[in-house]
PDB file of C-alpha atoms in Angstrom:
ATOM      1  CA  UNK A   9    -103.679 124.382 -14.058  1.00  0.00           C
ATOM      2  CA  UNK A  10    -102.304 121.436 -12.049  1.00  0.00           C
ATOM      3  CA  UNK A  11     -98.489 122.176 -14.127  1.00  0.00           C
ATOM      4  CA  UNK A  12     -98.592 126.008 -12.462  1.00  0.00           C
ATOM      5  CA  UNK A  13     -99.970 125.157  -9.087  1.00  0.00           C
ATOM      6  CA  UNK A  14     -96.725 125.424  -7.587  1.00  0.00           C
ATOM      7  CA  UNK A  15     -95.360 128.336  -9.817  1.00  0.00           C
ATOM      8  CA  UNK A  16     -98.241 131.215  -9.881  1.00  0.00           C
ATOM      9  CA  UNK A  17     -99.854 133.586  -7.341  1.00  0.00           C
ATOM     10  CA  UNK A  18    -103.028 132.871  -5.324  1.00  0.00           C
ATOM     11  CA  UNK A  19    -104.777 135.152  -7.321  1.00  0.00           C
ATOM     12  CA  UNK A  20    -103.519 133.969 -10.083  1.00  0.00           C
ATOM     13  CA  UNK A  21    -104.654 130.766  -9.688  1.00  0.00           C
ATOM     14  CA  UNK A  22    -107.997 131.904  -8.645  1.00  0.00           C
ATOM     15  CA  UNK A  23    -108.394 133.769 -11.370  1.00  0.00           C
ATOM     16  CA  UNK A  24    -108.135 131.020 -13.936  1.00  0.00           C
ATOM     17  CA  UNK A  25    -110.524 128.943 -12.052  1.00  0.00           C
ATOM     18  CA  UNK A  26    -112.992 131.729 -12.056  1.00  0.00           C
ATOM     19  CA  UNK A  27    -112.058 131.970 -15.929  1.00  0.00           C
ATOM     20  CA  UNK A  28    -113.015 128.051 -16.568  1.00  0.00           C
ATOM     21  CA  UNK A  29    -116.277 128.251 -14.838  1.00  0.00           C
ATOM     22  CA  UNK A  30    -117.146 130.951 -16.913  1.00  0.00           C
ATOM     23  CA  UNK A  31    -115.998 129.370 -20.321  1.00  0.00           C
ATOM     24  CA  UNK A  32    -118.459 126.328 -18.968  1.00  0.00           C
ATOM     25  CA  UNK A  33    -115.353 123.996 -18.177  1.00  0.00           C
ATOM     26  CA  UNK A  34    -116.372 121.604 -15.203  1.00  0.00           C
ATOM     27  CA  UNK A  35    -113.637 120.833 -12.409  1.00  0.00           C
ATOM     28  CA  UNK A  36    -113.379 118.118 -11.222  1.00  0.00           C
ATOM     29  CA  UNK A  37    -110.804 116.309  -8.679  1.00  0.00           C
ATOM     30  CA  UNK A  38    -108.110 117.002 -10.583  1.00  0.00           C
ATOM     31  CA  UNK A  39    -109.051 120.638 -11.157  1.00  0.00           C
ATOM     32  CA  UNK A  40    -109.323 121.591  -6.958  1.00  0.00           C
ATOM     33  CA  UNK A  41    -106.333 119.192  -6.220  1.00  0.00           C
ATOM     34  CA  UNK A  42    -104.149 122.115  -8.416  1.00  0.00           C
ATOM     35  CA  UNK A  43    -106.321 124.606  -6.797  1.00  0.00           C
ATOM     36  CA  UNK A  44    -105.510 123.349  -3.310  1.00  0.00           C
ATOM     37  CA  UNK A  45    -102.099 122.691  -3.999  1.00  0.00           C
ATOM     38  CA  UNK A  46    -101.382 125.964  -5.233  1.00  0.00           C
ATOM     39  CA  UNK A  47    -102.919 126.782  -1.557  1.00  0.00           C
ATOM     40  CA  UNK A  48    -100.042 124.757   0.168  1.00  0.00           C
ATOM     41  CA  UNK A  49     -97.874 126.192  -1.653  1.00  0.00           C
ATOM     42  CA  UNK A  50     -98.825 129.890  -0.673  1.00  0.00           C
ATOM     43  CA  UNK A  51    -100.427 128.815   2.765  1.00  0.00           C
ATOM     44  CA  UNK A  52    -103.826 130.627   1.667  1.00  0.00           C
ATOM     45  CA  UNK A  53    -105.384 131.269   4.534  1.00  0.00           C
ATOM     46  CA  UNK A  54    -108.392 129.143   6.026  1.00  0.00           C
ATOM     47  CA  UNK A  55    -111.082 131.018   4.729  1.00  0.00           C
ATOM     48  CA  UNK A  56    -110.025 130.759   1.065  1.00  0.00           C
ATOM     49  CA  UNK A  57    -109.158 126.823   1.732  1.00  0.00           C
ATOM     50  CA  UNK A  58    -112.493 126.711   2.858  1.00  0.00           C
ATOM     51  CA  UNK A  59    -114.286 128.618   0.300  1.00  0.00           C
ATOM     52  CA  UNK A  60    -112.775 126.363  -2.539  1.00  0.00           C
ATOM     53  CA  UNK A  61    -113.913 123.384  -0.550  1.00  0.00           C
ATOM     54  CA  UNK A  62    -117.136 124.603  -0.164  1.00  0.00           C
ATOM     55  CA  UNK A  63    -117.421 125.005  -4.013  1.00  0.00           C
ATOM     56  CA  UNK A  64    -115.944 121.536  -4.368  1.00  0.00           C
ATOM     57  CA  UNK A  65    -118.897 119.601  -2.335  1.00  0.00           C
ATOM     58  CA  UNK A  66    -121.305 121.784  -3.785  1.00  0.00           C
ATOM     59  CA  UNK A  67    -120.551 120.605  -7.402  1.00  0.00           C
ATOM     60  CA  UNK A  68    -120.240 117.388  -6.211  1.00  0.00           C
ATOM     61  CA  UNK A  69    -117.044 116.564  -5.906  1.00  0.00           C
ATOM     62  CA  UNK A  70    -115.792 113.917  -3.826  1.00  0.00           C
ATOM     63  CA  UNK A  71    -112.260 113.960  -2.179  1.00  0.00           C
ATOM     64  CA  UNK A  72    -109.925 110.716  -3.255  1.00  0.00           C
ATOM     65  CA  UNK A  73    -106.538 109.903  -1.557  1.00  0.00           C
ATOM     66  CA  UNK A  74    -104.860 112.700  -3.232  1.00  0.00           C
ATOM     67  CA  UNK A  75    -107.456 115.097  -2.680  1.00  0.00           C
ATOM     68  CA  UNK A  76    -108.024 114.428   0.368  1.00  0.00           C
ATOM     69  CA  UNK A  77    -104.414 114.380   1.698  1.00  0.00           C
ATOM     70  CA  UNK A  78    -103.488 117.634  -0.043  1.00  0.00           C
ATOM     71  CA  UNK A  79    -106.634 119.384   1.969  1.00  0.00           C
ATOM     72  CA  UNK A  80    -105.181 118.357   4.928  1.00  0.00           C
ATOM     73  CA  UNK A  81    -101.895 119.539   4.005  1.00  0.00           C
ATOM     74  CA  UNK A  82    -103.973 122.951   3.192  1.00  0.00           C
ATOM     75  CA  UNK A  83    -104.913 122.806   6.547  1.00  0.00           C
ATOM     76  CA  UNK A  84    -101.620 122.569   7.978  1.00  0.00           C
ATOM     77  CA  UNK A  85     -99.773 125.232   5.740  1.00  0.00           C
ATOM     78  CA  UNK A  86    -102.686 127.624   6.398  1.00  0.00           C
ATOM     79  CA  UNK A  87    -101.291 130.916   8.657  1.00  0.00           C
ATOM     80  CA  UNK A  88    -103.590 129.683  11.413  1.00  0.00           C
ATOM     81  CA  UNK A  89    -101.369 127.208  11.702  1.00  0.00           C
ATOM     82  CA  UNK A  90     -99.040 129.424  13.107  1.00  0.00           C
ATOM     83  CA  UNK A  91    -101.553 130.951  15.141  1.00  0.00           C
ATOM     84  CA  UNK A  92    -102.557 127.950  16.533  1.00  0.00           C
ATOM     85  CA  UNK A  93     -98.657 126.474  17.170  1.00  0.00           C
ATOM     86  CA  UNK A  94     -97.994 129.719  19.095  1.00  0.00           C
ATOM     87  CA  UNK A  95    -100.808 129.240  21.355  1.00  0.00           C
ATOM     88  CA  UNK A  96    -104.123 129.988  20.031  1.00  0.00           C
ATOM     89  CA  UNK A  97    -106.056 126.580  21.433  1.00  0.00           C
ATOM     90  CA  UNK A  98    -109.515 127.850  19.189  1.00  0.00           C
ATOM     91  CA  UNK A  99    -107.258 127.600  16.032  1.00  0.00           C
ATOM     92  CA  UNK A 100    -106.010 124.303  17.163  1.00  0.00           C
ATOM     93  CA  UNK A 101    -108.737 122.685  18.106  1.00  0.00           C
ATOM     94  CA  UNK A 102    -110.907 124.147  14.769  1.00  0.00           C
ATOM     95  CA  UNK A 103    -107.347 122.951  12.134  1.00  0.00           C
ATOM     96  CA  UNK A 104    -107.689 119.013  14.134  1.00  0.00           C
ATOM     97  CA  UNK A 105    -111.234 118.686  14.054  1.00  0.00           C
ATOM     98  CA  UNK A 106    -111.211 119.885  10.095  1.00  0.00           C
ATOM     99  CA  UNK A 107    -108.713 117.586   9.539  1.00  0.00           C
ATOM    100  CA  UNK A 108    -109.371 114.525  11.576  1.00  0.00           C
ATOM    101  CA  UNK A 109    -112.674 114.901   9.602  1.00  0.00           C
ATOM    102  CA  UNK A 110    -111.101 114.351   6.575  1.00  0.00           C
ATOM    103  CA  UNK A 111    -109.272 111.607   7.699  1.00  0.00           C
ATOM    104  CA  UNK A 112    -112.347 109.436   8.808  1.00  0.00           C
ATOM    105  CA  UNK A 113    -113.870 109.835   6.048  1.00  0.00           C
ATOM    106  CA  UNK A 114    -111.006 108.713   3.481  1.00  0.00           C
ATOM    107  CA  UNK A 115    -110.414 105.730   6.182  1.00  0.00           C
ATOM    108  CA  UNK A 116    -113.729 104.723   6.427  1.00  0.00           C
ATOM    109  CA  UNK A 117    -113.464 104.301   2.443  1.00  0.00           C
ATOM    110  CA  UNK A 118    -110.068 102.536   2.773  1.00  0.00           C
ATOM    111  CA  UNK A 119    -108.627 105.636   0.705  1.00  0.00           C
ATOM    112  CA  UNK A 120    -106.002 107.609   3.758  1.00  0.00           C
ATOM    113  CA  UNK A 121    -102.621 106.196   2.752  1.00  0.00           C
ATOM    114  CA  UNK A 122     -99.722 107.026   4.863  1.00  0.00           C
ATOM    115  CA  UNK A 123     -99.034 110.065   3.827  1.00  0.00           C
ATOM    116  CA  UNK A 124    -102.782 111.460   4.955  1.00  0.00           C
ATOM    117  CA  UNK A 125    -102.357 109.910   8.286  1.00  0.00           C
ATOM    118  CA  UNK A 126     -98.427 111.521   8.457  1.00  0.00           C
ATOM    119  CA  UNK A 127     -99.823 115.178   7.391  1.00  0.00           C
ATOM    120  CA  UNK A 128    -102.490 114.861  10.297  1.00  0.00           C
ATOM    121  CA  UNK A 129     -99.486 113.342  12.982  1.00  0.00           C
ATOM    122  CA  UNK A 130     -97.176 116.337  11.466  1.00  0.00           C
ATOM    123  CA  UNK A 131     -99.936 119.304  12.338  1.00  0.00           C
ATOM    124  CA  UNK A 132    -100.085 117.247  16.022  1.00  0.00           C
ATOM    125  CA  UNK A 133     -96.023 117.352  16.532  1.00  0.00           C
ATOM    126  CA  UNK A 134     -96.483 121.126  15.184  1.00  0.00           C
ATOM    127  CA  UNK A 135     -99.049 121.639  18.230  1.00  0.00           C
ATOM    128  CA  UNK A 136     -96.878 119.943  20.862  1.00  0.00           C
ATOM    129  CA  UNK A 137     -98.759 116.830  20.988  1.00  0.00           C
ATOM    130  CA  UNK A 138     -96.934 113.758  21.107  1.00  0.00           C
ATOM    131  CA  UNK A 139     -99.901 111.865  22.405  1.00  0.00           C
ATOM    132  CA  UNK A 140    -101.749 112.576  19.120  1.00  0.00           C
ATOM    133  CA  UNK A 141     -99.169 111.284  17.385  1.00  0.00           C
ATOM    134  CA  UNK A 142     -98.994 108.491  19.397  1.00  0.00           C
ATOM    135  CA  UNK A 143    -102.469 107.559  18.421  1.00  0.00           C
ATOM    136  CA  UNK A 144    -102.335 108.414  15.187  1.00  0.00           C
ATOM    137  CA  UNK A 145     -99.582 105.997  15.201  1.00  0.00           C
ATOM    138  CA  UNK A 146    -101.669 103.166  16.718  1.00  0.00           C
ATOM    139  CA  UNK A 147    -104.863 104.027  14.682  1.00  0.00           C
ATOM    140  CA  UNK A 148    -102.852 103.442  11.587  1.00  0.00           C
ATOM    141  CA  UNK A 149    -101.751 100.641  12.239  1.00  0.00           C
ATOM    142  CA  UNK A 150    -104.947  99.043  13.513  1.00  0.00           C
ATOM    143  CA  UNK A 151    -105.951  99.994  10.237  1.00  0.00           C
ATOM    144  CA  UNK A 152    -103.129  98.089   8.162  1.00  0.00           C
ATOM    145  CA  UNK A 153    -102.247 101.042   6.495  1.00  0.00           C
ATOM    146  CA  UNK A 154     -98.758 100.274   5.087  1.00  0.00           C
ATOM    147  CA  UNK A 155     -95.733 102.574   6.705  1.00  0.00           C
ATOM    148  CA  UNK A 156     -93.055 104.178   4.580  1.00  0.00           C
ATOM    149  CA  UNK A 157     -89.836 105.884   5.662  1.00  0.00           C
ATOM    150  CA  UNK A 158     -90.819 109.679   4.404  1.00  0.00           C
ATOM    151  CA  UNK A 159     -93.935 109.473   6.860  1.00  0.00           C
ATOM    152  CA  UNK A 160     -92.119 108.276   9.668  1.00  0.00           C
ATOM    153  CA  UNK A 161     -89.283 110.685   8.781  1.00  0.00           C
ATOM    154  CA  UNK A 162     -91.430 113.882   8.478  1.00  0.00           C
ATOM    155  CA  UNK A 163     -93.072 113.277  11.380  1.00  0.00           C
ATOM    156  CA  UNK A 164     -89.875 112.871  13.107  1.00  0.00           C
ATOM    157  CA  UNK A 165     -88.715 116.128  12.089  1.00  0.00           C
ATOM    158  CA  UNK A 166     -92.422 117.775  13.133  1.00  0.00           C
ATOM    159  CA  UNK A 167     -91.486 116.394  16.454  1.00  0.00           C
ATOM    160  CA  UNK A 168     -88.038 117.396  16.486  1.00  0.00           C
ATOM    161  CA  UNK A 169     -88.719 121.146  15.525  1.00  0.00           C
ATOM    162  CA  UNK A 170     -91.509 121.419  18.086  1.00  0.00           C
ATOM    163  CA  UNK A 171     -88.862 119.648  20.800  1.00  0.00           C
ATOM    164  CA  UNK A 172     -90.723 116.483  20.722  1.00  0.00           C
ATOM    165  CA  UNK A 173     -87.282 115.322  20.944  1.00  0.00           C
ATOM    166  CA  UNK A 174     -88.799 111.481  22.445  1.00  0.00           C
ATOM    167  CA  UNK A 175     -91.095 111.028  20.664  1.00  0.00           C
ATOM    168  CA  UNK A 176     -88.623 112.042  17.198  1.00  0.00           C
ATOM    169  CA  UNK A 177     -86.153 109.604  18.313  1.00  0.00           C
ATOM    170  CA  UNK A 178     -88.957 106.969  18.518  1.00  0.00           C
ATOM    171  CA  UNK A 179     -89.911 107.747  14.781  1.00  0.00           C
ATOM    172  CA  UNK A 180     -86.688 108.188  13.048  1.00  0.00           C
ATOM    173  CA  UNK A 181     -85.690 104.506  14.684  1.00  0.00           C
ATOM    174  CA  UNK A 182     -88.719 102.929  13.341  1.00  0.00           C
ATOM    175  CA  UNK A 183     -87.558 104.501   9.786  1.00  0.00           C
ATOM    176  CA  UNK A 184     -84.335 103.180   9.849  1.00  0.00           C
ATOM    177  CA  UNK A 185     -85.212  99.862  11.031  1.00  0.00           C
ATOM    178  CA  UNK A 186     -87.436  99.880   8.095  1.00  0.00           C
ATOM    179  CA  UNK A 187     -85.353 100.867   5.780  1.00  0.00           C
ATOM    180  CA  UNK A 188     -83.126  98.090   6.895  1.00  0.00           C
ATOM    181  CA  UNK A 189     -86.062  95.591   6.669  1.00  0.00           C
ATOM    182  CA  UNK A 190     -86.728  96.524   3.236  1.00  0.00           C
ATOM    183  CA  UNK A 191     -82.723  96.251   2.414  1.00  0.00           C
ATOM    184  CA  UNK A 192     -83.064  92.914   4.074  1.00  0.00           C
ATOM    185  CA  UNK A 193     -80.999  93.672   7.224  1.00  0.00           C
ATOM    186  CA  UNK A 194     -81.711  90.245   9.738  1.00  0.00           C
ATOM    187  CA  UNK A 195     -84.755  91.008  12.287  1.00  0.00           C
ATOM    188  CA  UNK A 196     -85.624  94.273  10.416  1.00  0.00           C
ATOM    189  CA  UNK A 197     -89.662  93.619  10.856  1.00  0.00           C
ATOM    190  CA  UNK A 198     -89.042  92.794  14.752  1.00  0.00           C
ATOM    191  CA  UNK A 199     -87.119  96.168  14.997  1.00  0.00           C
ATOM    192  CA  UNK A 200     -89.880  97.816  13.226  1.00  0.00           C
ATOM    193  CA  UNK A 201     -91.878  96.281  15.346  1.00  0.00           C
ATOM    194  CA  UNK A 202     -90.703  97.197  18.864  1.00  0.00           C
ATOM    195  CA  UNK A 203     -90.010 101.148  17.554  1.00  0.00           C
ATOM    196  CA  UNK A 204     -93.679 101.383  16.576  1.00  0.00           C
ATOM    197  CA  UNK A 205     -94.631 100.024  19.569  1.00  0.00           C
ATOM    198  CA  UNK A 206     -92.437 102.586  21.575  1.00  0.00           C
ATOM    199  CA  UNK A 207     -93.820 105.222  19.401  1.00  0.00           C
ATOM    200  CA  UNK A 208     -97.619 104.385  19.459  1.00  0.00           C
ATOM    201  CA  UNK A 209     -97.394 103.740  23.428  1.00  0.00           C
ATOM    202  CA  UNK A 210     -95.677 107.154  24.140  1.00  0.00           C
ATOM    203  CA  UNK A 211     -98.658 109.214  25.624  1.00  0.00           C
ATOM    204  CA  UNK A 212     -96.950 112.194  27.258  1.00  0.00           C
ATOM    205  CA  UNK A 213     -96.549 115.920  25.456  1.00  0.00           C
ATOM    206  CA  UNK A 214     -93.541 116.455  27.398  1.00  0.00           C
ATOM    207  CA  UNK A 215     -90.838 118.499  25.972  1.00  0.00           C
ATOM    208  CA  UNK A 216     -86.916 117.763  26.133  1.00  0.00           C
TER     209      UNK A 216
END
């Protein structure tokens, strides 16, 4: 399943998860990780993301870092999304609770990496809010959950397409300085440093 979760039709893919249960196979986290990345990849709408979830906690299931992270990014791809990005503030606020929930609970295992907490600051920049980013931003790092470039960089580019345009330039510094910290460019880590701290301490939503 998890080789043609990017390749095959929802239905498809529903279809031969319904056929597993009934030939007694057991899924597992692997099993809804293809199921809800094949729901990224079609943006399934919230109902079905839910459903599956649903299944998944009542078979006992528990969502790791992958699983976890690719809900959210279920969340986000979901055409509610859309709904909620052009205005709709029941479909934002019902997409940021879902996944904010998520969220806590993989941080309060030590499991959200930086890739949850950049899928959860991406749906933000998608909703206009640079302040959740912002505090996203800060939370993570309270935490001491590492940064990488592609998180800083995709959020930067949620921020930019949703004219962020602050807030973006704030985040794609802070990549590049640490990209130049890791190639061992002199006071990389203080550059870092200062960007985040721009970043995290930006707390308006305006717009350029």
């Amino acid at each position: 399943m998890a080789a043609l979760a990017r390749h095959v039709p929802l239905d498809e893919m529903l279809a031969m998860y319904r056929g597993m249960l009934r030939a007694g196979g057991t899924p597992d986290a692997y099993t809804y990780n293809a199921m809800l990345t094949n729901m990224v990849a079609t943006g399934a709408p919230l109902h079905v993301v839910e459903d599956m979830v649903g299944e998944m906690r009542a078979r006992g299931v528990r969502a790791n870092t992958h699983l976890g992270t690719t809900l959210v990014n279920a969340y986000k791809r979901c055409p509610e999304m859309a709904a909620a990005a052009a205005g709709d503030s029941a479909a934002a606020a019902l997409l940021l609770e879902k996944a904010h929930d998520v969220l806590s609970s993989l941080a309060s295992q030590r499991l959200a990496n930086a890739h949850t907490y950049g899928t959860v600051m991406s749906m933000h920049a998608q909703l206009g809010d640079a302040a959740g980013v912002s505090r996203l931003l800060a939370r993570m790092q309270t935490a001491g959950v590492p940064l990488d470039e592609p998180t800083l960089a995709t959020a930067a580019k949620s921020c930019t397409e949703a004219g962020l345009v602050h807030m973006a330039e704030h985040l794609s510094e802070a990549a590049r300085q640490l990209a130049a910290s890791r190639g061992g460019g002199g006071g990389g880590g203080a550059h870092v440093s200062a960007a985040l701290m721009r970043a995290s301490s930006f707390d308006t939503s305006a717009r350029a």
